[in-house]
PDB file of C-alpha atoms in Angstrom:
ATOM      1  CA  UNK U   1       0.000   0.000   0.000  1.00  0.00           C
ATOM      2  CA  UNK U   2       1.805   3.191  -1.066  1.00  0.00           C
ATOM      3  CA  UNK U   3       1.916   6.204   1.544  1.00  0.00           C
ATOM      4  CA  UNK U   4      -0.021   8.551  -0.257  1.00  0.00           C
ATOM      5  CA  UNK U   5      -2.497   7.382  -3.112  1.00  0.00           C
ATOM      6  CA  UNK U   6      -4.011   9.289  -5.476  1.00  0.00           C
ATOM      7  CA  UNK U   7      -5.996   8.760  -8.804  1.00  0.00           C
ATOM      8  CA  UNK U   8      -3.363   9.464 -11.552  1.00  0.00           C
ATOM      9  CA  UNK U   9      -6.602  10.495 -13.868  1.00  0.00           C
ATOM     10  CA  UNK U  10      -6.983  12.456 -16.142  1.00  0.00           C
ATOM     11  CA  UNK U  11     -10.253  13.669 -14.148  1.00  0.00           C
ATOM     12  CA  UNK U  12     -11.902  15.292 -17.075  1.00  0.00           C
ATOM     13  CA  UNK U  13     -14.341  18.494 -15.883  1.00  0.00           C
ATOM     14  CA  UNK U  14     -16.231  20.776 -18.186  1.00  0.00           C
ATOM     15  CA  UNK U  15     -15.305  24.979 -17.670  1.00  0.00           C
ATOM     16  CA  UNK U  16     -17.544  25.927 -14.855  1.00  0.00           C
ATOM     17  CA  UNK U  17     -18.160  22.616 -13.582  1.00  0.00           C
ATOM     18  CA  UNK U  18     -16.989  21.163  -9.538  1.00  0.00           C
ATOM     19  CA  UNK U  19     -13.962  18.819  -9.957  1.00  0.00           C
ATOM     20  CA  UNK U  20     -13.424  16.575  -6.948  1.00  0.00           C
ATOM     21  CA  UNK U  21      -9.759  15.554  -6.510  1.00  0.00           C
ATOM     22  CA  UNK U  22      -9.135  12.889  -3.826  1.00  0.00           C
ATOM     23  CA  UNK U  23      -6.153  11.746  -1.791  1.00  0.00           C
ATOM     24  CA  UNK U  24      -5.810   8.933   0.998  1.00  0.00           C
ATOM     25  CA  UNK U  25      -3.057   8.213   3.383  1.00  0.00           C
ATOM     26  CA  UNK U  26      -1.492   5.153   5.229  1.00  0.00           C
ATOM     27  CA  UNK U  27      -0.285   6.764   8.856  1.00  0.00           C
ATOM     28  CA  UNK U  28      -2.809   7.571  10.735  1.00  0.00           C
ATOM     29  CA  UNK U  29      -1.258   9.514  13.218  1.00  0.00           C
ATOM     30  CA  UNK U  30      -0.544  12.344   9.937  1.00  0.00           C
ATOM     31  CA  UNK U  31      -1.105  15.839  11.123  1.00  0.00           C
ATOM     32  CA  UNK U  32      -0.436  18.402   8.239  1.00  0.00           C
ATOM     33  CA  UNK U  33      -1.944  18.512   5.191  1.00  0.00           C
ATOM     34  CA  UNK U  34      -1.127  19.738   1.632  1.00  0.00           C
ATOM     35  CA  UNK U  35      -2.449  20.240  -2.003  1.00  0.00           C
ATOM     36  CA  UNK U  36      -0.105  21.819  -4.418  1.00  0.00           C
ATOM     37  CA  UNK U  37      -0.680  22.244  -8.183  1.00  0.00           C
ATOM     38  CA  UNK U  38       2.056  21.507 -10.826  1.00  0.00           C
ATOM     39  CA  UNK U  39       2.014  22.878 -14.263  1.00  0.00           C
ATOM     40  CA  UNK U  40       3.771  20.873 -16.746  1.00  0.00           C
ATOM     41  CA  UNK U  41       7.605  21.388 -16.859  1.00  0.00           C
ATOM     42  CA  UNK U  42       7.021  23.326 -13.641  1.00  0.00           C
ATOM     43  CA  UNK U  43       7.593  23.790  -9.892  1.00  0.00           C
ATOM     44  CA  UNK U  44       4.669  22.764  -7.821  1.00  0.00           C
ATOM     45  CA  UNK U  45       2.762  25.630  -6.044  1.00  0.00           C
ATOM     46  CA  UNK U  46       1.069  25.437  -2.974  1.00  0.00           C
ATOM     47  CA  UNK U  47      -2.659  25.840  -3.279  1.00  0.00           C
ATOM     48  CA  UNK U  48      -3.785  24.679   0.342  1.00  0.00           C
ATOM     49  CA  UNK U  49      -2.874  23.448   3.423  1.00  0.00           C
ATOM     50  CA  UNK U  50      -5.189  21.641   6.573  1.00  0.00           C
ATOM     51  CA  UNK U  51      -4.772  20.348   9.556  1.00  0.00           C
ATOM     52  CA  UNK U  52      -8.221  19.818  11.455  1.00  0.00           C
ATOM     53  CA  UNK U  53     -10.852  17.726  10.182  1.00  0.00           C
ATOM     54  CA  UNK U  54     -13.640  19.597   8.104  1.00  0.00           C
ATOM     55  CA  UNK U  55     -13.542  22.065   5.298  1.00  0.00           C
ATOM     56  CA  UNK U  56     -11.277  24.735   4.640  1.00  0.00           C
ATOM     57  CA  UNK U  57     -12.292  27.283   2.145  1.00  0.00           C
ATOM     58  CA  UNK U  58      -9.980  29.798  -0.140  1.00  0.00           C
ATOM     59  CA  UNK U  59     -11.842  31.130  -3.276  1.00  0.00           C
ATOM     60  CA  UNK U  60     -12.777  28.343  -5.588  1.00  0.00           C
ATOM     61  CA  UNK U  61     -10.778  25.807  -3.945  1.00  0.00           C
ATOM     62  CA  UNK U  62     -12.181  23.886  -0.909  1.00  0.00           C
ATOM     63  CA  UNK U  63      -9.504  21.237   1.135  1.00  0.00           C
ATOM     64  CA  UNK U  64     -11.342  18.892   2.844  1.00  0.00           C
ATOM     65  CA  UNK U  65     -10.103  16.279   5.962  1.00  0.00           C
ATOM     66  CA  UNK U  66     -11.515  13.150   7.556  1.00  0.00           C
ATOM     67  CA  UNK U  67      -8.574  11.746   9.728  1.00  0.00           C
ATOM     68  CA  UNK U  68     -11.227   8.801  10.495  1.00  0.00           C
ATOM     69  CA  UNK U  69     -11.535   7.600   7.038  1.00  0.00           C
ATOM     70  CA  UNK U  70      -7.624   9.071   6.356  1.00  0.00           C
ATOM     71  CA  UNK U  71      -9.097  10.777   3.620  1.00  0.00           C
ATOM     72  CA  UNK U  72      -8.478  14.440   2.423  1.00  0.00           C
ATOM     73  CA  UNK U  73     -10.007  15.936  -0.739  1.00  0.00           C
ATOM     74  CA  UNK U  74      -9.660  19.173  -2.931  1.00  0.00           C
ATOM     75  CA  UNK U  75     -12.840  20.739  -4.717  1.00  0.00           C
ATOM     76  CA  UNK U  76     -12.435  23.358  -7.650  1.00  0.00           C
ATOM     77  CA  UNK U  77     -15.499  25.069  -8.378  1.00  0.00           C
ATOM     78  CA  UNK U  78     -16.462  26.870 -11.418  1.00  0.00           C
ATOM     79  CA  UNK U  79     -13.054  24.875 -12.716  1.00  0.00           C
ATOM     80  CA  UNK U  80     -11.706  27.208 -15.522  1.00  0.00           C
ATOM     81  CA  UNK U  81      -9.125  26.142 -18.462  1.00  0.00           C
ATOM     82  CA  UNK U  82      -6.044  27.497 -16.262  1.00  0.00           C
ATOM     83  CA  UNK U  83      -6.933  25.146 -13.683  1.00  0.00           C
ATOM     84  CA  UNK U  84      -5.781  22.186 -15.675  1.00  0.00           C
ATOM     85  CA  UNK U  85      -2.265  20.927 -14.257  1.00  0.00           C
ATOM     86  CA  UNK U  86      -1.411  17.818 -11.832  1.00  0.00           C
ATOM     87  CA  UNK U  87      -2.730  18.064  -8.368  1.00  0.00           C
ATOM     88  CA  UNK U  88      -0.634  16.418  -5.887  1.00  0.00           C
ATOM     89  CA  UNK U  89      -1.435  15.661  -2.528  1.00  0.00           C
ATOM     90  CA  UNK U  90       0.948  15.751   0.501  1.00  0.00           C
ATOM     91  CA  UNK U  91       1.246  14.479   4.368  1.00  0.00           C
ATOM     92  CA  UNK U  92       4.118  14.946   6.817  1.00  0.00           C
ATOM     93  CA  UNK U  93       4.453  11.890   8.236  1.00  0.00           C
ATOM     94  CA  UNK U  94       3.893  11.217  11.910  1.00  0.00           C
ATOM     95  CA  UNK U  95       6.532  12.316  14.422  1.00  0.00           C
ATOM     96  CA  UNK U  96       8.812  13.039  11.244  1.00  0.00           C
ATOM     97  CA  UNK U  97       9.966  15.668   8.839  1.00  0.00           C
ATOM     98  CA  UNK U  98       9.063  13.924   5.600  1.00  0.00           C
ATOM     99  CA  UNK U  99       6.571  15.111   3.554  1.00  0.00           C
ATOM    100  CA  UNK U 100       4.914  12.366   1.275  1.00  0.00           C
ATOM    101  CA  UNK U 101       3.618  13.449  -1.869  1.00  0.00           C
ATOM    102  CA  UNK U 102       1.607  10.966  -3.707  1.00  0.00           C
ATOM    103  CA  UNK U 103       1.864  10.559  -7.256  1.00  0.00           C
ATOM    104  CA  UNK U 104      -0.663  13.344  -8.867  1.00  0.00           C
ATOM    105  CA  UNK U 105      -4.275  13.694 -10.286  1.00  0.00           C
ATOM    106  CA  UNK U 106      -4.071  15.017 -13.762  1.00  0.00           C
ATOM    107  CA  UNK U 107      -7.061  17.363 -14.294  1.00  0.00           C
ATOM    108  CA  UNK U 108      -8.215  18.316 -17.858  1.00  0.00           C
ATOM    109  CA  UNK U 109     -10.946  21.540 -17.872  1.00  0.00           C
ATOM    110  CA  UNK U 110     -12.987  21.776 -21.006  1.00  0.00           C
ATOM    111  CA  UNK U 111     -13.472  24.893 -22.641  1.00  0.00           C
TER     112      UNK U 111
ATOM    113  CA  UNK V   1      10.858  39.117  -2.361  1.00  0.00           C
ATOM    114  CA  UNK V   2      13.203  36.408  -4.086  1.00  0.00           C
ATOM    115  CA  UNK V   3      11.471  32.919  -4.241  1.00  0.00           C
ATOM    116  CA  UNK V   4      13.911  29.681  -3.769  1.00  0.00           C
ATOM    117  CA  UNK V   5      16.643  29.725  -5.991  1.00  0.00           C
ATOM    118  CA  UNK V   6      18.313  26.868  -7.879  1.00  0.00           C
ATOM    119  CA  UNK V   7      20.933  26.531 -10.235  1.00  0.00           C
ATOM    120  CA  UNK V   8      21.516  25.411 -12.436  1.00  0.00           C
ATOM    121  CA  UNK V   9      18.325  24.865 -14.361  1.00  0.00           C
ATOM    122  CA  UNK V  10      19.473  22.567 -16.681  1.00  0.00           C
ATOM    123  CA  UNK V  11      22.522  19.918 -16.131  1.00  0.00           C
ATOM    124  CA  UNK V  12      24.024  17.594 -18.454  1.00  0.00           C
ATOM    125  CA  UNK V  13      26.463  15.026 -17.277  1.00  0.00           C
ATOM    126  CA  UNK V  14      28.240  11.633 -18.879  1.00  0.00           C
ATOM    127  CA  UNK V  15      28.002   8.643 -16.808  1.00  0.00           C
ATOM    128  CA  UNK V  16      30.562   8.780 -14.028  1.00  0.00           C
ATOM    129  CA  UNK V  17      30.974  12.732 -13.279  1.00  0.00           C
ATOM    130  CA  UNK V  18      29.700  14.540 -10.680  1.00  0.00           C
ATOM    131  CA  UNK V  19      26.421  16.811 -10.508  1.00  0.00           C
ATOM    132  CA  UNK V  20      26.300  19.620  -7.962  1.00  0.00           C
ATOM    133  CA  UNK V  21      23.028  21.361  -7.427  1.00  0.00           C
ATOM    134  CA  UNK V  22      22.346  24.219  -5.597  1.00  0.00           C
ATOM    135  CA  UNK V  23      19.406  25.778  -3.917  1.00  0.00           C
ATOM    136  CA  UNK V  24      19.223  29.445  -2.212  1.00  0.00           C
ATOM    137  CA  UNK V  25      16.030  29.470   0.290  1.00  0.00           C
ATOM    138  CA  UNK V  26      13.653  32.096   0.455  1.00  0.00           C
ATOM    139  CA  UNK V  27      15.127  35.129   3.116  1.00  0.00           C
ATOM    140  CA  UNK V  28      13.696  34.274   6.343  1.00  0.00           C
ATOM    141  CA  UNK V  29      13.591  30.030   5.545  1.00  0.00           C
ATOM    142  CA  UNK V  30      16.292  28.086   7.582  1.00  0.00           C
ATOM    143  CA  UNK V  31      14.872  24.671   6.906  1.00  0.00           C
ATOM    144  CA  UNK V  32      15.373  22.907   3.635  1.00  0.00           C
ATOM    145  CA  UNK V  33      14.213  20.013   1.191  1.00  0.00           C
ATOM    146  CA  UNK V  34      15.287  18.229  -1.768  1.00  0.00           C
ATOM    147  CA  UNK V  35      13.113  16.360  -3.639  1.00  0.00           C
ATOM    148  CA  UNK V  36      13.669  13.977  -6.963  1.00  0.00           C
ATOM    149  CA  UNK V  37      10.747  13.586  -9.925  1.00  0.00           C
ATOM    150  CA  UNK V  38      11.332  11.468 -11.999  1.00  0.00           C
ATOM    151  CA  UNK V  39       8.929  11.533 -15.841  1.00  0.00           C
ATOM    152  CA  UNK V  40       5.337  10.977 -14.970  1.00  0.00           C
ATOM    153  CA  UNK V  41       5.594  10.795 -11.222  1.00  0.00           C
ATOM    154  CA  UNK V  42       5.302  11.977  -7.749  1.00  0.00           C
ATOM    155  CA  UNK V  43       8.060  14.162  -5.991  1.00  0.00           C
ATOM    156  CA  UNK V  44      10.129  11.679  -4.042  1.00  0.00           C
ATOM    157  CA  UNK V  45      11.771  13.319  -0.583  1.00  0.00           C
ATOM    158  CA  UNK V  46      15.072  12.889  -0.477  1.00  0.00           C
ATOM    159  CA  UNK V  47      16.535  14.622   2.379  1.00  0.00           C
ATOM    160  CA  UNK V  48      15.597  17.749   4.800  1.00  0.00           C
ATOM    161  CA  UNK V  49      18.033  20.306   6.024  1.00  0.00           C
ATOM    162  CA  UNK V  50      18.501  22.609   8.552  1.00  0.00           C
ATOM    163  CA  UNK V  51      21.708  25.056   8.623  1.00  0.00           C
ATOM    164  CA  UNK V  52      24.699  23.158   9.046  1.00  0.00           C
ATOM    165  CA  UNK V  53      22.641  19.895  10.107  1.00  0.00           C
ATOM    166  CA  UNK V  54      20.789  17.033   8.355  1.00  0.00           C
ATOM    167  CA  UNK V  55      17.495  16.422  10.146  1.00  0.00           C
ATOM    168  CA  UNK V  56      16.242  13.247   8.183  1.00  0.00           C
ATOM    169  CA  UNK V  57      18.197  11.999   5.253  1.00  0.00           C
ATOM    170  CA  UNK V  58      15.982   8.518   4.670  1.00  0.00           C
ATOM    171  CA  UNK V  59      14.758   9.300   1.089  1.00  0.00           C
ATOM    172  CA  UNK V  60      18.937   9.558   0.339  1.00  0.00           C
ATOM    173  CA  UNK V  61      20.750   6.614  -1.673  1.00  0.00           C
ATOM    174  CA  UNK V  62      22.843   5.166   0.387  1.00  0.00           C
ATOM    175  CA  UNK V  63      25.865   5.774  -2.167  1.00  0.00           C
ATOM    176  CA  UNK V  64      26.834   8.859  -3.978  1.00  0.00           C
ATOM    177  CA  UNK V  65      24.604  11.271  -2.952  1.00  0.00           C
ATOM    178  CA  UNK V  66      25.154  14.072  -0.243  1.00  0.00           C
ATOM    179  CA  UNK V  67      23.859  16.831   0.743  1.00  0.00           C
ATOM    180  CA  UNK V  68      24.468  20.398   2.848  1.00  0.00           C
ATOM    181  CA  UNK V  69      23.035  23.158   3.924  1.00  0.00           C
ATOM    182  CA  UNK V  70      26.601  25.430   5.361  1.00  0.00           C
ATOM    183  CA  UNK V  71      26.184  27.969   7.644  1.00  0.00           C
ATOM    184  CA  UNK V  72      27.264  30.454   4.783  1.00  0.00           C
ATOM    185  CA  UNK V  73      25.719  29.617   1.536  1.00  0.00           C
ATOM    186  CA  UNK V  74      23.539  27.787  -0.690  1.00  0.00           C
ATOM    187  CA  UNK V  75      22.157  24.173  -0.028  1.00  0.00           C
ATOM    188  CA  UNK V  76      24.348  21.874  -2.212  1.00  0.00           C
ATOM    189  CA  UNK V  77      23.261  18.388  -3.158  1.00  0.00           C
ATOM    190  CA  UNK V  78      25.980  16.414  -5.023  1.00  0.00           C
ATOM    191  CA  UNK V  79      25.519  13.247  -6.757  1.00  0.00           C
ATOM    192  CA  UNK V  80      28.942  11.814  -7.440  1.00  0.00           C
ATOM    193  CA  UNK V  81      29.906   9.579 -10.533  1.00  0.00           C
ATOM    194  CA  UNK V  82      26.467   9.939 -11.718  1.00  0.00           C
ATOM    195  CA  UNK V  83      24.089   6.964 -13.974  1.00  0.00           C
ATOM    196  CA  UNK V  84      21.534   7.184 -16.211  1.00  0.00           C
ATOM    197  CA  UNK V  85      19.268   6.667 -14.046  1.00  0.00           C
ATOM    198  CA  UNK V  86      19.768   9.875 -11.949  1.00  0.00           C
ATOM    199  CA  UNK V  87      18.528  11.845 -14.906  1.00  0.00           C
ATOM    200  CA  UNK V  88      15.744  13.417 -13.227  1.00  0.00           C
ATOM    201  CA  UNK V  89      14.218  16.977 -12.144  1.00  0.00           C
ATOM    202  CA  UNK V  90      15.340  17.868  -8.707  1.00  0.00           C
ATOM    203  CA  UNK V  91      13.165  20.439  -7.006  1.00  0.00           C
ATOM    204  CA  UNK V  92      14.570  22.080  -3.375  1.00  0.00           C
ATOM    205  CA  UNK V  93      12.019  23.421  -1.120  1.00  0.00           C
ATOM    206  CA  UNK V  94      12.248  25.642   2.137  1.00  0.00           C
ATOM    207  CA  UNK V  95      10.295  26.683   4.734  1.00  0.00           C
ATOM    208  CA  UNK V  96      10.271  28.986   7.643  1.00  0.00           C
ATOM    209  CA  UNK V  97       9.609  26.453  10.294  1.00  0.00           C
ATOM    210  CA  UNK V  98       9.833  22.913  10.871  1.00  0.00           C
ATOM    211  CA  UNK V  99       7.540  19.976   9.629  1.00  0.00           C
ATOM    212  CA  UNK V 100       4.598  19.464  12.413  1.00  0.00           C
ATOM    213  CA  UNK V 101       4.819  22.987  14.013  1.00  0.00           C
ATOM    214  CA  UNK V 102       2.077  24.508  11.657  1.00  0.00           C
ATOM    215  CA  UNK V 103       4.045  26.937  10.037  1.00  0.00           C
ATOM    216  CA  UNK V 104       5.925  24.461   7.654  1.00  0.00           C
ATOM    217  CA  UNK V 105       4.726  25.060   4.501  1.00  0.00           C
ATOM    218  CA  UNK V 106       6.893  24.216   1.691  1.00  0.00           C
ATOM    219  CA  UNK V 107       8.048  26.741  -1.232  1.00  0.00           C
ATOM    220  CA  UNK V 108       9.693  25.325  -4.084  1.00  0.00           C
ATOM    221  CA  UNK V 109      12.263  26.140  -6.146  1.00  0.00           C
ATOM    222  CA  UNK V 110      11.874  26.350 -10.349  1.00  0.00           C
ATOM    223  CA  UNK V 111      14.281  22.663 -10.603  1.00  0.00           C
ATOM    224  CA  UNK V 112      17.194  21.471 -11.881  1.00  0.00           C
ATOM    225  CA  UNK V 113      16.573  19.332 -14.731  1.00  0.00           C
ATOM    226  CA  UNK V 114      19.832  16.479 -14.665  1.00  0.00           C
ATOM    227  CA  UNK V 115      20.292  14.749 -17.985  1.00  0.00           C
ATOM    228  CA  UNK V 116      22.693  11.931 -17.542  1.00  0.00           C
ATOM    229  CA  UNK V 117      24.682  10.877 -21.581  1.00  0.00           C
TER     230      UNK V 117
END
């Protein structure tokens, strides 16, 4: 079972439409929480981070945790062209300093 | 307000030399990361830094691959008498405060982008 799993896609979303990018984790003691965004040929950026279980909101993007279920989500509304890139998903392991991405969701918005 | 800095961008090396990457951390960030990406996949840690000290080096190879952080100076990660397979994009993060405190948040550098001949 890898650390960090995420669907590798492509998640395909029409412009305007919700896209729904998932991410679960193996160590259940993980406290910190991350989604960052990676054009191709690019750095990744951080979009959000969360730490307490529930929804976190910042514009169009929405983080959510469930620590029970070791489940975290990301939800783009009113997805636009721009938005399509790789979303990774990344946990600092417990009582550690390594940060486990997993491998990506590539998301595709439809013009 | 300079981002993380790495250089070079692009490397080219023939099997056996040695690559040397560096990575200046945003002004204020004491605490660095390397990470390796290989075509398709997920940034793989590799090491995490602090100045002068390594904190947790267990995404490292066990052979030919360092890495510093100097009290004066870039972070340097050096891959010595390099293969094919180390042809790879190598991305250095930093942050202001440690992993678990809650201020931790990772900036990363543009890459290096190691081609191995």
């Amino acid at each position: 079972q890898k650390e960090v799993e995420q669907n590798s896609g492509p998640l395909s979303v029409p412009e305007g439409a919700i896209a729904s990018l998932n991410c679960t984790y193996s160590d259940r003691g993980s406290q910190s929480f991350f989604w960052y965004r990676q054009y191709s040929g690019k750095s990744p950026e951080l979009i959000m981070f969360i730490y307490s279980n529930g929804d976190k909101e910042d514009g169009r993007f929405t983080a959510q945790l469930n620590k029970a279920s070791q489940y975290v989500s990301l939800l783009i509304r009113d997805s636009q062209p721009s938005d399509s890139a790789t979303y990774l998903c990344a946990v600092i392991n417990t009582g550690g300093f390594k940060t486990i991405f997993g491998a990506g969701t590539r998301l595709f918005v439809k013009a | 307000n300079a981002g993380v800095m790495q250089n070079p961008r692009h490397l080219v090396r023939r099997r056996g030399q040695e690559a040397r990457l560096r990575c200046s951390p945003m002004k204020g960030h004491s605490h660095v990361y390397w990470y390796r990406q290989l075509p398709e996949e997920g940034l793989k840690f590799m090491v995490y830094l602090q100045k002068e000290n390594i904190i947790d080096e267990s995404g490292m190879p066990k052979e030919r691959f360092s890495a510093e952080f100097p009290k004066e100076g870039p972070s340097i990660l050096r891959i010595q008498q390099v293969v094919r397979g180390d042809s790879a994009a190598y991305f250095c993060a930093s942050s202001s405060n440690a992993p678990g405190t809650g201020g931790e948040t990772q900036y990363f550098g543009p890459g290096t982008r190691l081609l191995v001949l």
